[in-house]
Amino acid sequence: MKHSYMKSMVVACLATLSFIGFNATATAATNYKVVKGDSLWKLGKRYSVTIDDIKKLNNRQGDMIYIGETLAIPSKTKVLAAETTEPSTAAPAHTAKPEPKPEAQPAEQETPAVSISASEKDLLARLVEAEAKGESYEGKVGVATVVLNRVDSPKFPDTVTGVIKQVVGKAYAFSPVQNGSINKPASEDSKKAVEQALTRKDRLDNSIYFYNPKTATDNWIRSRAVIKTIDHHVFAK
């Protein structure tokens, strides 16, 4: 009698342990954070479980998963979970696509408001170089602007060549034409300054004169209304 009772107790204990062990196997899970490109099919293949196993453990009806969410994966086999630092987003994991990087757009060149010939551009650039050598880029643009303002003014010739080679009294209006320094080639800065002046964005309030107050000997030029001083030059009208 006692032997039969002990046998029954052993059988009952084994059954209980088997049941506990089965449930532990069935409910043990690995937490996994969803990353781009994941799907239930891929996760099932990675962890050797079925899609239904994952859905049941996470109380899911559909197959949609989302980047950043944490899923419980049944641990029927020991598989290392992939680590991720992806930020959470509402986009479905298996449909998310990386956004293409915008292509760098080339800088647009400003369209000149005034059109002059290539030879006149070169002549103007050489005058700018001679008159404003050693001055800042802004100063070079200012000299080119005065010449263009003169072309627009009824007081002066109506071409760049006419303005630069104008004779006033017994001398040329610009000293570089008089002493021949205008014949030297222009620097790249002087050429760019001419292009900038041709856009006519800043006309220096229609200034038609510029001079160096330290070297100017004509008192009449000093009587003109001063618009702006750039480096060593005073711009006036």
PDB file of C-alpha atoms in Angstrom, residues 110 112-114 124 128 137 140-146 148-149 191-203:
ATOM      1  CA  GLU A 110      24.027  86.512 -61.746  1.00  0.00           C
ATOM      2  CA  PRO A 112      24.387  91.021 -66.098  1.00  0.00           C
ATOM      3  CA  ALA A 113      21.935  93.912 -66.381  1.00  0.00           C
ATOM      4  CA  VAL A 114      24.246  95.559 -68.898  1.00  0.00           C
ATOM      5  CA  LEU A 124      37.293  98.138 -68.290  1.00  0.00           C
ATOM      6  CA  VAL A 128      40.034  98.817 -62.803  1.00  0.00           C
ATOM      7  CA  TYR A 137      37.417  93.708 -54.246  1.00  0.00           C
ATOM      8  CA  LYS A 140      37.459  97.489 -57.639  1.00  0.00           C
ATOM      9  CA  VAL A 141      33.703  97.027 -58.149  1.00  0.00           C
ATOM     10  CA  GLY A 142      33.261 100.696 -57.203  1.00  0.00           C
ATOM     11  CA  VAL A 143      35.659 101.900 -59.915  1.00  0.00           C
ATOM     12  CA  ALA A 144      33.912  99.773 -62.562  1.00  0.00           C
ATOM     13  CA  THR A 145      30.544 101.068 -61.350  1.00  0.00           C
ATOM     14  CA  VAL A 146      31.601 104.715 -61.830  1.00  0.00           C
ATOM     15  CA  LEU A 148      29.150 102.329 -66.108  1.00  0.00           C
ATOM     16  CA  ASN A 149      27.332 105.181 -64.359  1.00  0.00           C
ATOM     17  CA  LYS A 191      37.688  90.843 -64.184  1.00  0.00           C
ATOM     18  CA  LYS A 192      35.245  89.540 -61.561  1.00  0.00           C
ATOM     19  CA  ALA A 193      34.690  93.094 -60.299  1.00  0.00           C
ATOM     20  CA  VAL A 194      33.605  94.141 -63.798  1.00  0.00           C
ATOM     21  CA  GLU A 195      31.138  91.246 -63.977  1.00  0.00           C
ATOM     22  CA  GLN A 196      29.771  92.229 -60.559  1.00  0.00           C
ATOM     23  CA  ALA A 197      29.391  95.883 -61.584  1.00  0.00           C
ATOM     24  CA  LEU A 198      27.502  94.845 -64.732  1.00  0.00           C
ATOM     25  CA  THR A 199      24.723  93.347 -62.589  1.00  0.00           C
ATOM     26  CA  ARG A 200      23.994  96.946 -61.440  1.00  0.00           C
ATOM     27  CA  LYS A 201      22.905  95.806 -57.976  1.00  0.00           C
ATOM     28  CA  ASP A 202      24.735  98.645 -56.208  1.00  0.00           C
ATOM     29  CA  ARG A 203      25.211 101.749 -58.348  1.00  0.00           C
TER      30      ARG A 203
END
